[in-house]
mmCIF file with all atom_site columns, C-alpha atoms and ligand atoms in Angstrom:
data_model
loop_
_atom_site.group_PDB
_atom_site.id
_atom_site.type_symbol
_atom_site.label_atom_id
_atom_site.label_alt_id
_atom_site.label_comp_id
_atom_site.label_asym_id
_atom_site.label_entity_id
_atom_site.label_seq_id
_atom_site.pdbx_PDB_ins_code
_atom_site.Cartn_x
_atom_site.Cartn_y
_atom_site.Cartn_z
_atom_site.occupancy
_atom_site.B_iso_or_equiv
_atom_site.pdbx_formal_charge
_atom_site.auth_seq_id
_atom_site.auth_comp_id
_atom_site.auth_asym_id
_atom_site.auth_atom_id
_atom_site.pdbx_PDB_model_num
ATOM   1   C  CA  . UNK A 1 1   ? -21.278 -48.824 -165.208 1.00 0.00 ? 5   UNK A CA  1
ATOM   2   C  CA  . UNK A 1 2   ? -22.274 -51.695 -162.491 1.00 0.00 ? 6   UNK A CA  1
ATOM   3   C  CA  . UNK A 1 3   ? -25.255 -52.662 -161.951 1.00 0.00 ? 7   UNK A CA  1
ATOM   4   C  CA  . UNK A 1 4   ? -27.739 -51.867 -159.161 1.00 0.00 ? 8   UNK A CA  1
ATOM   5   C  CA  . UNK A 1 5   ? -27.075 -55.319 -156.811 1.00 0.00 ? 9   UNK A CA  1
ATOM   6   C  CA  . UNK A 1 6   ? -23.289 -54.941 -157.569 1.00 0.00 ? 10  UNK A CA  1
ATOM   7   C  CA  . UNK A 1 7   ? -23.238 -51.285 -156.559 1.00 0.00 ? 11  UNK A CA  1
ATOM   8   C  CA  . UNK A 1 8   ? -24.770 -52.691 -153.242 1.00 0.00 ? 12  UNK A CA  1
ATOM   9   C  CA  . UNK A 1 9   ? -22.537 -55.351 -152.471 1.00 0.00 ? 13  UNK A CA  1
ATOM   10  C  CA  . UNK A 1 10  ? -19.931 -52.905 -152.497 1.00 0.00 ? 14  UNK A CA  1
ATOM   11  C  CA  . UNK A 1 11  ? -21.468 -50.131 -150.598 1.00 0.00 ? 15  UNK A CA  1
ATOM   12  C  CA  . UNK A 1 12  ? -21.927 -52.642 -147.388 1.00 0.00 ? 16  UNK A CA  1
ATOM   13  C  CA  . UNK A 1 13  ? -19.008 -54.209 -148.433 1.00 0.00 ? 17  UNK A CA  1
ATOM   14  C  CA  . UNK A 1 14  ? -17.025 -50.782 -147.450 1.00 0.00 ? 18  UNK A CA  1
ATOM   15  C  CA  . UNK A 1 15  ? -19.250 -50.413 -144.385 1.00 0.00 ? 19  UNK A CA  1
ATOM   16  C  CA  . UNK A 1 16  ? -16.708 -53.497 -143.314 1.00 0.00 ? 20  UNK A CA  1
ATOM   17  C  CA  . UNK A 1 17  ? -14.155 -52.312 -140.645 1.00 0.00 ? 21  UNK A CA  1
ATOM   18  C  CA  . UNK A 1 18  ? -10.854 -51.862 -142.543 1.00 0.00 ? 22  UNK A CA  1
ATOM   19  C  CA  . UNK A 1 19  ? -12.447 -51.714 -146.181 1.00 0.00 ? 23  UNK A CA  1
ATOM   20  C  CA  . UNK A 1 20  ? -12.715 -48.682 -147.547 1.00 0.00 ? 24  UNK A CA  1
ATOM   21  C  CA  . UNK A 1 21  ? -14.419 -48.252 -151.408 1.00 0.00 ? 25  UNK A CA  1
ATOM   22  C  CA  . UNK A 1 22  ? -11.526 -49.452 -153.189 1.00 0.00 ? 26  UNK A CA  1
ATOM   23  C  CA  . UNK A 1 23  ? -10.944 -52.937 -151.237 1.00 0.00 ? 27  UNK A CA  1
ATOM   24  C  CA  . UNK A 1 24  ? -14.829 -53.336 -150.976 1.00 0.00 ? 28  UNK A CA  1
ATOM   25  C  CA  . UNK A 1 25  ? -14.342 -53.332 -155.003 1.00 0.00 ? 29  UNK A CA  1
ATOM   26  C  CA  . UNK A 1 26  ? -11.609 -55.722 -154.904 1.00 0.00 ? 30  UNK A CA  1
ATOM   27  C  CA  . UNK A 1 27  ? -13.381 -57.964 -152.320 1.00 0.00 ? 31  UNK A CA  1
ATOM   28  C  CA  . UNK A 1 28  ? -16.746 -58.193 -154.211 1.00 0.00 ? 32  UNK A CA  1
ATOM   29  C  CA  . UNK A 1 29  ? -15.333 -58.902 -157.659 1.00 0.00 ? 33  UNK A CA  1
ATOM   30  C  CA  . UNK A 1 30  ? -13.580 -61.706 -155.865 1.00 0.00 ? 34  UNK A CA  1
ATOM   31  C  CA  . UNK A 1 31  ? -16.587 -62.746 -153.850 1.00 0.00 ? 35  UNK A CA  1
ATOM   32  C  CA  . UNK A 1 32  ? -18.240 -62.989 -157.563 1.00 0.00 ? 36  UNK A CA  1
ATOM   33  C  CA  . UNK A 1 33  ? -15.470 -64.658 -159.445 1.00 0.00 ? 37  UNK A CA  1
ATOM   34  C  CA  . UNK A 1 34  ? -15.351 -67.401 -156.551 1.00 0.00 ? 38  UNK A CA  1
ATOM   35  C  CA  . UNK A 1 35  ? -19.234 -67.785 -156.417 1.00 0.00 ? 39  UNK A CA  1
ATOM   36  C  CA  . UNK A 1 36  ? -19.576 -71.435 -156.040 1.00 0.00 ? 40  UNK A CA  1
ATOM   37  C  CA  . UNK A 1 37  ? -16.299 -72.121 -153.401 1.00 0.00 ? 41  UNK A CA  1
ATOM   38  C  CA  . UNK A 1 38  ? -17.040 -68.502 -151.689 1.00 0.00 ? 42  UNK A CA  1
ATOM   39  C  CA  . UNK A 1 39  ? -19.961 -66.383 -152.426 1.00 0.00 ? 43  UNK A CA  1
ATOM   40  C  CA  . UNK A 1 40  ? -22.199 -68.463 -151.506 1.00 0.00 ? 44  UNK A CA  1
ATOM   41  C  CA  . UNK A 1 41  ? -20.694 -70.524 -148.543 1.00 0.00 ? 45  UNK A CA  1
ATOM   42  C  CA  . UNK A 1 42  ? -20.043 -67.376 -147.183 1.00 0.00 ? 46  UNK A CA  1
ATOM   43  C  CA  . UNK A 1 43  ? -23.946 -66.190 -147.985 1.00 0.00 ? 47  UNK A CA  1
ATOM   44  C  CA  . UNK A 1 44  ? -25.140 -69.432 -146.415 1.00 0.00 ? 48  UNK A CA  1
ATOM   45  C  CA  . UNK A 1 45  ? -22.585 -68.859 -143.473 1.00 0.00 ? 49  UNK A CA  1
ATOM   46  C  CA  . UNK A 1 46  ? -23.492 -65.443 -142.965 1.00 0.00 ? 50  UNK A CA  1
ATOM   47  C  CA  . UNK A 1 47  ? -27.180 -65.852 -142.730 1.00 0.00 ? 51  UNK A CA  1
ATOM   48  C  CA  . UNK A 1 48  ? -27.039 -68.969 -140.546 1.00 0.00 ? 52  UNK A CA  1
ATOM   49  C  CA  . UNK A 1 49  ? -24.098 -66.769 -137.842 1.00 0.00 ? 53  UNK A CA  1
ATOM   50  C  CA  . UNK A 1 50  ? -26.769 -63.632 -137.573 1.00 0.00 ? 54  UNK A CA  1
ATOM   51  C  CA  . UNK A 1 51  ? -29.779 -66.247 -137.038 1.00 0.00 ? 55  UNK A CA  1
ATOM   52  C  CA  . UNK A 1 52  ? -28.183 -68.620 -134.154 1.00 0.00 ? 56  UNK A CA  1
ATOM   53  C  CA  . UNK A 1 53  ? -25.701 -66.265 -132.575 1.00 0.00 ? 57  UNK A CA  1
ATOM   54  C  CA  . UNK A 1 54  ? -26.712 -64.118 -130.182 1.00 0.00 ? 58  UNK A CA  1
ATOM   55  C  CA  . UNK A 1 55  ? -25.654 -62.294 -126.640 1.00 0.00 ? 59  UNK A CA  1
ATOM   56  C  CA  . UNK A 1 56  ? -24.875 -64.442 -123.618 1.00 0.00 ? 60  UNK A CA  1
ATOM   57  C  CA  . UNK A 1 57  ? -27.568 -62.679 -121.234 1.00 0.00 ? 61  UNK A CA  1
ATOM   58  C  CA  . UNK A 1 58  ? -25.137 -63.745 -118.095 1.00 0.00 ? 62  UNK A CA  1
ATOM   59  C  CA  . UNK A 1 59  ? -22.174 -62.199 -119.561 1.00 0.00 ? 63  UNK A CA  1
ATOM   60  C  CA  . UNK A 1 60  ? -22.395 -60.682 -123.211 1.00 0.00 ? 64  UNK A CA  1
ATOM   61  C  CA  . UNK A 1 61  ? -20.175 -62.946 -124.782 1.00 0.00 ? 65  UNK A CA  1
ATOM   62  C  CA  . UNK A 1 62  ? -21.527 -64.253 -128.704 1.00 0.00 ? 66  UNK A CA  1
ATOM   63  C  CA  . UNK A 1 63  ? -22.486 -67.652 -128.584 1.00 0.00 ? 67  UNK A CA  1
ATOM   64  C  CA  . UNK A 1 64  ? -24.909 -70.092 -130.361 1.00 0.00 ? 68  UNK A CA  1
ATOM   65  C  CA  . UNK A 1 65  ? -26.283 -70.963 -126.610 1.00 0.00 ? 69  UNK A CA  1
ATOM   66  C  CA  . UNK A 1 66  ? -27.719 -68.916 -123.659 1.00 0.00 ? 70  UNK A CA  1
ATOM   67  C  CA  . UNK A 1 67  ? -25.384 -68.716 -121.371 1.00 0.00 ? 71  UNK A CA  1
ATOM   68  C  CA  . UNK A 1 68  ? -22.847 -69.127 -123.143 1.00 0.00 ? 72  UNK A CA  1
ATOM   69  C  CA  . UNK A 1 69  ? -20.044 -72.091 -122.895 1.00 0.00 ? 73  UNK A CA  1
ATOM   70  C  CA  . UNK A 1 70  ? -18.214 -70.035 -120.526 1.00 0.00 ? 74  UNK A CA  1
ATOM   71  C  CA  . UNK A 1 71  ? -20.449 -68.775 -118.233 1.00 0.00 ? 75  UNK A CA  1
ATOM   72  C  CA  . UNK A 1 72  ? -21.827 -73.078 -118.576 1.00 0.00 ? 76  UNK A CA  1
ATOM   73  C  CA  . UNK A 1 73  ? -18.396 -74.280 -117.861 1.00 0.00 ? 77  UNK A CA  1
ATOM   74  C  CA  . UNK A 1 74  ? -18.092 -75.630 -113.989 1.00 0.00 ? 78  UNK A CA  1
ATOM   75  C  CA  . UNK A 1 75  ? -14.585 -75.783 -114.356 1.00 0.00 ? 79  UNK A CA  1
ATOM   76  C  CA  . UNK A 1 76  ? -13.851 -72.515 -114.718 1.00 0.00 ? 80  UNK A CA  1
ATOM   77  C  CA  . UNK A 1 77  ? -13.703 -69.938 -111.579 1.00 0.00 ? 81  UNK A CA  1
ATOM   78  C  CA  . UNK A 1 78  ? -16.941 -67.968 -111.683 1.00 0.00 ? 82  UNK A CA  1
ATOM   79  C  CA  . UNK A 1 79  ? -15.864 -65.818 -108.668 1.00 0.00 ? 83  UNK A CA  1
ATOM   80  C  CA  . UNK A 1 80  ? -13.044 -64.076 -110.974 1.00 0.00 ? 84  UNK A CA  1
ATOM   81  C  CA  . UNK A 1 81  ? -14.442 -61.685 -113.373 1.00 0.00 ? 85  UNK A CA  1
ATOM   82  C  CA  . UNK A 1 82  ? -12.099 -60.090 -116.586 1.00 0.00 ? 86  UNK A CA  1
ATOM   83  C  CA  . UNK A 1 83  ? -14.175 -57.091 -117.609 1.00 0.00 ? 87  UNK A CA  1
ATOM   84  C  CA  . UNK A 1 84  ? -13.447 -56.240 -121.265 1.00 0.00 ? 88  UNK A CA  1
ATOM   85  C  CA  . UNK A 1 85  ? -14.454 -54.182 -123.694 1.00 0.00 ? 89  UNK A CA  1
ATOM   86  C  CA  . UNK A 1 86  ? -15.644 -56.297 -126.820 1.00 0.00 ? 90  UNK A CA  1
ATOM   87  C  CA  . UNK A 1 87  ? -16.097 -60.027 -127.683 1.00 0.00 ? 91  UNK A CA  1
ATOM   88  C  CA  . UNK A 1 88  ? -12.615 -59.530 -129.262 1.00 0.00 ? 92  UNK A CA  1
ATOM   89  C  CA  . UNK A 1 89  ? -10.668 -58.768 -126.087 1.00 0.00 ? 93  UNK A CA  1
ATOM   90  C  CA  . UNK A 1 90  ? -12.637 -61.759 -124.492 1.00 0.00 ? 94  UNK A CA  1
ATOM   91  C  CA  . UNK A 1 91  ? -11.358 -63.828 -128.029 1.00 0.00 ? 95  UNK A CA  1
ATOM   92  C  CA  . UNK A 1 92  ? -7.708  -62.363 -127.066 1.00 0.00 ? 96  UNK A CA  1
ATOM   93  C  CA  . UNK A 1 93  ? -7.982  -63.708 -123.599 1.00 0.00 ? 97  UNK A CA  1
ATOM   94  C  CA  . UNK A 1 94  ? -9.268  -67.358 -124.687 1.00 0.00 ? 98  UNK A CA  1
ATOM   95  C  CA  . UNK A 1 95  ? -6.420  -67.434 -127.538 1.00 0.00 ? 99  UNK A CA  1
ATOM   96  C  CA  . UNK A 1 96  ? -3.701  -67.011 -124.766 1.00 0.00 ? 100 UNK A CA  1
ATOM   97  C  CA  . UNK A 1 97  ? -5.592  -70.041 -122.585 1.00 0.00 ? 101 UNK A CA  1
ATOM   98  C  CA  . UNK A 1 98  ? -4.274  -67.515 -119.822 1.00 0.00 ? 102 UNK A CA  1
ATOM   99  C  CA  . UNK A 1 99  ? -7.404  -66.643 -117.810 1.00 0.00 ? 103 UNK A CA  1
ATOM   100 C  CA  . UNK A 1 100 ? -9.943  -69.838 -116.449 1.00 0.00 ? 104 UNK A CA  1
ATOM   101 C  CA  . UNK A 1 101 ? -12.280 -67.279 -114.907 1.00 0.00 ? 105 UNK A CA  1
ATOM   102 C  CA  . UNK A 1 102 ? -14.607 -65.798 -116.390 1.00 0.00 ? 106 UNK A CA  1
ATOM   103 C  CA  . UNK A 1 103 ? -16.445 -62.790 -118.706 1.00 0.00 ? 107 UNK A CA  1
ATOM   104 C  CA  . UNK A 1 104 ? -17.825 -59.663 -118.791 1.00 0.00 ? 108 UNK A CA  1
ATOM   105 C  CA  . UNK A 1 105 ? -18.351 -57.922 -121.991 1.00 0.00 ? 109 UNK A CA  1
ATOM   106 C  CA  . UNK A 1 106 ? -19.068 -54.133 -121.790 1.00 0.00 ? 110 UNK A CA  1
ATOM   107 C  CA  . UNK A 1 107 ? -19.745 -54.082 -125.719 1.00 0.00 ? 111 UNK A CA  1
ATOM   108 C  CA  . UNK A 1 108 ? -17.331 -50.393 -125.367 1.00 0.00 ? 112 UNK A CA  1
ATOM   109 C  CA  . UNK A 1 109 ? -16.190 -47.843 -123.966 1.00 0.00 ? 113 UNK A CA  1
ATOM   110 C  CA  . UNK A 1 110 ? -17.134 -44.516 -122.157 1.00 0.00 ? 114 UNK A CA  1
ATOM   111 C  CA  . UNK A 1 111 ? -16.660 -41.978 -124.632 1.00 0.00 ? 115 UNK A CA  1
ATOM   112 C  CA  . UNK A 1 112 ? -17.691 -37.806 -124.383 1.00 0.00 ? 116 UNK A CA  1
ATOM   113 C  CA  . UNK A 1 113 ? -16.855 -37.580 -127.508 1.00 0.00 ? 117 UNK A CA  1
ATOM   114 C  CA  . UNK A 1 114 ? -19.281 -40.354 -129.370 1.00 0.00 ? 118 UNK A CA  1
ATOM   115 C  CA  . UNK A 1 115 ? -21.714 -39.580 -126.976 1.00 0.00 ? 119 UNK A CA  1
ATOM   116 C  CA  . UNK A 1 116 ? -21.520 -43.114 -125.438 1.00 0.00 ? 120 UNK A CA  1
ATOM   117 C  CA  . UNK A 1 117 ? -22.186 -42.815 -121.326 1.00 0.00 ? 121 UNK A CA  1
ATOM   118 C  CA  . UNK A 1 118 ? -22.943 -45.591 -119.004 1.00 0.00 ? 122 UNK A CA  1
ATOM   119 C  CA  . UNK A 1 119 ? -26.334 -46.312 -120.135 1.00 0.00 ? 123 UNK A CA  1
ATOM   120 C  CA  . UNK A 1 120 ? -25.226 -47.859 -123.307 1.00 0.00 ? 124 UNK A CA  1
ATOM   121 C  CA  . UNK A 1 121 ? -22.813 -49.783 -121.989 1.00 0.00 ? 125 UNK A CA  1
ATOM   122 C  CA  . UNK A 1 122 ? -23.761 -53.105 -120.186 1.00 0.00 ? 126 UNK A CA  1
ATOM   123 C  CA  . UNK A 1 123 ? -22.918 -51.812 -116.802 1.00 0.00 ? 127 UNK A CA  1
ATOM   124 C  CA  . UNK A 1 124 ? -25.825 -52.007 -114.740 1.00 0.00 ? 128 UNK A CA  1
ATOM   125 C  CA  . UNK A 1 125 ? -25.994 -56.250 -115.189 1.00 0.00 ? 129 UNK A CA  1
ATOM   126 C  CA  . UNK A 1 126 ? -21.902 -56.015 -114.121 1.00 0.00 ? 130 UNK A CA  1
ATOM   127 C  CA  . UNK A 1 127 ? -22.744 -54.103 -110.552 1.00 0.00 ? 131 UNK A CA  1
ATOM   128 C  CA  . UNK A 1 128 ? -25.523 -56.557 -110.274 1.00 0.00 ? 132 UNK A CA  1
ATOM   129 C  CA  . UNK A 1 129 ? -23.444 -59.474 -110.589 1.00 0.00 ? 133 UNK A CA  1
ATOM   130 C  CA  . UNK A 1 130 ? -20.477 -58.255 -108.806 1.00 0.00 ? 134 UNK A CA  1
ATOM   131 C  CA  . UNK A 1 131 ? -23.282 -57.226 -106.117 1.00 0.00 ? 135 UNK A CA  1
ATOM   132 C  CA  . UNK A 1 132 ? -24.279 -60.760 -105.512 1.00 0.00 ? 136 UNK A CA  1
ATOM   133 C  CA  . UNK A 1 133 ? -21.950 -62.006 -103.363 1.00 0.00 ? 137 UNK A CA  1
ATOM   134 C  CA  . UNK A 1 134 ? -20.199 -64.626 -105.588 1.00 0.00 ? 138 UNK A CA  1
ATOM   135 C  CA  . UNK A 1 135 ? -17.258 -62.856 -106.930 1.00 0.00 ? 139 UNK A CA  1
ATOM   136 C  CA  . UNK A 1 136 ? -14.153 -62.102 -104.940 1.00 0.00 ? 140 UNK A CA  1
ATOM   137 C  CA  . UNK A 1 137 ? -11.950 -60.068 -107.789 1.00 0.00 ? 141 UNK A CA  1
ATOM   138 C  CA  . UNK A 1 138 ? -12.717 -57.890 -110.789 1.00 0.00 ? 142 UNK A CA  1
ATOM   139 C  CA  . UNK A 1 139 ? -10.282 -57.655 -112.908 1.00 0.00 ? 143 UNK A CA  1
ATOM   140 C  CA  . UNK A 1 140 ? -10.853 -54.524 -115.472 1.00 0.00 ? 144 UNK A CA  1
ATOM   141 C  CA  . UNK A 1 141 ? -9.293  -55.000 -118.776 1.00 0.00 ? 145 UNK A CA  1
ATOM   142 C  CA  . UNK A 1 142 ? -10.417 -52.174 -120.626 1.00 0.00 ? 146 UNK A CA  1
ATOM   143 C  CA  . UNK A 1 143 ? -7.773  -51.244 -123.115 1.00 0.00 ? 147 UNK A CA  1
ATOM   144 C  CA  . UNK A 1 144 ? -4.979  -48.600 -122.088 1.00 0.00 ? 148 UNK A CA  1
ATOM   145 C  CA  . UNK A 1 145 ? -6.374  -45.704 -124.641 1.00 0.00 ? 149 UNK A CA  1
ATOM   146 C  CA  . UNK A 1 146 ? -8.023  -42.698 -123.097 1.00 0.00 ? 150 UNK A CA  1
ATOM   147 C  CA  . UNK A 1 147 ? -11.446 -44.033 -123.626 1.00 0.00 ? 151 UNK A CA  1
ATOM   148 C  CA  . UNK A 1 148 ? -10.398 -47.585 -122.004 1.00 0.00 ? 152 UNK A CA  1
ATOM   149 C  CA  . UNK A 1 149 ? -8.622  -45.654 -118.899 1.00 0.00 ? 153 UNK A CA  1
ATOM   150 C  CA  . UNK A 1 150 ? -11.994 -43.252 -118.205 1.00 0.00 ? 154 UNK A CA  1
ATOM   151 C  CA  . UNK A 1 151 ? -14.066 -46.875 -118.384 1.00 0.00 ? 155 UNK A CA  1
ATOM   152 C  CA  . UNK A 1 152 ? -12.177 -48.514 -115.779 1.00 0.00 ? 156 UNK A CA  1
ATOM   153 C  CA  . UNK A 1 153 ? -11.951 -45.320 -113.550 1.00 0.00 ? 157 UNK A CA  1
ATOM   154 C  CA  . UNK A 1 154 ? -15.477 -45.061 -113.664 1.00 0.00 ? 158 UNK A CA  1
ATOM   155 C  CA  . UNK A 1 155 ? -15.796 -48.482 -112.673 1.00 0.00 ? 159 UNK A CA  1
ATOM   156 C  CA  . UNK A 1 156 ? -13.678 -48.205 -109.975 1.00 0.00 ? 160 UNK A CA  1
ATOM   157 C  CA  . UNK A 1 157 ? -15.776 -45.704 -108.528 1.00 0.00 ? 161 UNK A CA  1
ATOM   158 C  CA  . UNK A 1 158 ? -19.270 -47.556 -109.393 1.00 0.00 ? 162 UNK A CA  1
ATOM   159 C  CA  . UNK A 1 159 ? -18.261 -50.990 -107.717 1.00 0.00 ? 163 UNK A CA  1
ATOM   160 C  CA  . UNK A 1 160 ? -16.394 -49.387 -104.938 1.00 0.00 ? 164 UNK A CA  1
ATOM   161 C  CA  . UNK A 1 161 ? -19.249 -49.855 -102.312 1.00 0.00 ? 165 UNK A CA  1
ATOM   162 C  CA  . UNK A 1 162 ? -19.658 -53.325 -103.464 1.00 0.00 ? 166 UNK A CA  1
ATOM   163 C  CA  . UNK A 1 163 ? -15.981 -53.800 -100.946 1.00 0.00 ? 167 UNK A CA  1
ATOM   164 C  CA  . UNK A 1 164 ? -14.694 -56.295 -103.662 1.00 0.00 ? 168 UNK A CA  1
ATOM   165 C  CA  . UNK A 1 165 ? -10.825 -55.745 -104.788 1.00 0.00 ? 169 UNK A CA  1
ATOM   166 C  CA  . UNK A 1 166 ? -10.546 -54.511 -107.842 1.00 0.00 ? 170 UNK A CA  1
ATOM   167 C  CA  . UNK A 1 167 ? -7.302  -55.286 -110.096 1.00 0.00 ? 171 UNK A CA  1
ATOM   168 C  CA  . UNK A 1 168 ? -6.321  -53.618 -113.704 1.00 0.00 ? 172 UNK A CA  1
ATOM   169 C  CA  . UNK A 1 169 ? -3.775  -55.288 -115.947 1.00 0.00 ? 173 UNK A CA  1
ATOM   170 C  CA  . UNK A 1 170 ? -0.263  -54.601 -115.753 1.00 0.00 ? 174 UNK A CA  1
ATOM   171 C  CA  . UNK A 1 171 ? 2.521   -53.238 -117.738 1.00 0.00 ? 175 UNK A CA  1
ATOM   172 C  CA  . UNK A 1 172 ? 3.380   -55.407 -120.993 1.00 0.00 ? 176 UNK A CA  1
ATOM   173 C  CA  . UNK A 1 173 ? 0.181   -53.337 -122.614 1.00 0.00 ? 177 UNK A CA  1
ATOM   174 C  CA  . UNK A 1 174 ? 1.498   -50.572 -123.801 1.00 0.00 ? 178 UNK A CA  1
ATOM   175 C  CA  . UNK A 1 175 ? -0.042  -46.951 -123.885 1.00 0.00 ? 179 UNK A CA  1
ATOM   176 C  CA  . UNK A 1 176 ? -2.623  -46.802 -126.184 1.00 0.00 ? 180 UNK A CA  1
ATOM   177 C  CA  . UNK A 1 177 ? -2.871  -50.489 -126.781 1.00 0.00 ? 181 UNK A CA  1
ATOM   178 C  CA  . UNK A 1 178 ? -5.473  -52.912 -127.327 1.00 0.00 ? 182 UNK A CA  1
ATOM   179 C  CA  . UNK A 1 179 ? -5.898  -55.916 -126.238 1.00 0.00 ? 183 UNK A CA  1
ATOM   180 C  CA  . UNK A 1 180 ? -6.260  -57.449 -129.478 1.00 0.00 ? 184 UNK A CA  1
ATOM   181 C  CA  . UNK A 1 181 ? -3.390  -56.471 -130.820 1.00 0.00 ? 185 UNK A CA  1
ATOM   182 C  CA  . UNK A 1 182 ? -0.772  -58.032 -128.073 1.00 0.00 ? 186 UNK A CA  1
ATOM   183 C  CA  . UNK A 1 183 ? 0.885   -61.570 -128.552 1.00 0.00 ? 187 UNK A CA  1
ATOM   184 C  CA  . UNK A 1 184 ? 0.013   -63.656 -126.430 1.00 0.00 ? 188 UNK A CA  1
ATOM   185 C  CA  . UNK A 1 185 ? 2.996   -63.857 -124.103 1.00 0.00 ? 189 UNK A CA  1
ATOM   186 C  CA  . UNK A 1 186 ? 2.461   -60.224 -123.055 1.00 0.00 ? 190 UNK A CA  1
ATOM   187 C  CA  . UNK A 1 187 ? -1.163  -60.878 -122.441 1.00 0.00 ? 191 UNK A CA  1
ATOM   188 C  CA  . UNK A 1 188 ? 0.028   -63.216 -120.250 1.00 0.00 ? 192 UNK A CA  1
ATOM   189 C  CA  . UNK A 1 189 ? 2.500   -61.123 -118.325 1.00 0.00 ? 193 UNK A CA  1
ATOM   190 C  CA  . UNK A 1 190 ? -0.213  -58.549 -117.899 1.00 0.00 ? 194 UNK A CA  1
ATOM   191 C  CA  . UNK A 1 191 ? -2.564  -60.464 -116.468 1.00 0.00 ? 195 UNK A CA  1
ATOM   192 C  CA  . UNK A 1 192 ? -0.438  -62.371 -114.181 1.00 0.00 ? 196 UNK A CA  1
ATOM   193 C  CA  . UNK A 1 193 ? 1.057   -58.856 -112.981 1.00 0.00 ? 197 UNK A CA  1
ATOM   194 C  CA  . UNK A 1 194 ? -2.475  -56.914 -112.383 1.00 0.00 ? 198 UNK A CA  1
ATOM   195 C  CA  . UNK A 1 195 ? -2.590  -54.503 -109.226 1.00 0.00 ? 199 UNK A CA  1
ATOM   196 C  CA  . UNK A 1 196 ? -4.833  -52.775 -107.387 1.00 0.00 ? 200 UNK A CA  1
ATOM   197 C  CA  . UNK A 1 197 ? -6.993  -50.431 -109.490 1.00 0.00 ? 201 UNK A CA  1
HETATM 198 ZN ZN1 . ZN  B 2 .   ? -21.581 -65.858 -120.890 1.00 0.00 ? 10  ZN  B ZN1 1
#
């Protein structure tokens, strides 16, 4: 029988995406064999992360600073805006070194189904932005699964009054694919092929 604090290492251990109860095992008994070179870097690393990190209130990108080093970089072209999904799809972007724009992080997706409308998504601050004047192309790169498609529809329809063109990446992502999960070459492709959404 474990005891109590190991039984709770492994419950929110298995809360991790990807980990169900038998990895979470696996993954604590090695976070507690490694204590010194893991456990506890990782402890230390993990409390220090969920202190300093926080939303970028310009774009909602994670950063240590407010904005973040995007949104603070001059060099990059603040009147093109890649809307995405999650930090991860912005990560995806940044790995290619493809895009010198910049951000918007919806932080999901519309979705009847989990109950998730436009309210909980970070919407409103997007219209604002792409309200102000400053930005002369969207380009929505929601992911192409249902959920992703319904997103950038609806944003289509949201920003169209704002009279600034629109463009949704191209083919190279296949159906059902996520941004993530594409090398880097066909992120590429994508983006340099957008059209009109
Ligand atoms: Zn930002």
């Amino acid at each position: 029988m474990n005891g109590t604090e190991i039984e709770r290492l492994i419950q929110l251990l298995g809360r991790l995406p990807g980990l169900g109860p038998r990895s979470a095992r696996r993954v604590a008994l090695h976070l507690l064999k490694k204590r010194e070179a893991l456990m506890l870097p990782l402890s230390v690393a993990l409390s220090d992360a969920s202190r300093a990190i926080k939303p970028c209130s310009m774009c909602g990108n994670l950063d240590t600073v407010d904005p973040c080093a995007i949104c603070a970089d001059v060099t990059r072209d603040g009147s093109l805006i890649c809307v995405v999904e999650d930090v991860g799809d912005l990560w995806a972007m940044e790995r290619g070194k493809i895009f010198n724009g910049r951000y918007h992080v919806l932080g999901g997706t519309l979705s009847a189904l989990d109950g998730v409308g436009p309210d909980e998504l970070n919407i409103a601050a997007l219209v604002k932005h792409v309200g102000s004047g400053s930005v002369r192309e969207v380009i929505v790169a929601t992911n192409a699964t249902v959920d992703g498609q319904t997103t950038a529809h609806y944003l289509a329809e949201r920003l169209a009054p704002l009279n600034v063109p629109l463009t949704r990446l191209a083919h190279g992502v296949p159906v059902g694919g996520e941004l993530d999960w594409l090398d880097d070459g066909t992120l590429a492709t994508a983006l340099k092929a957008r059209r009109a959404l």
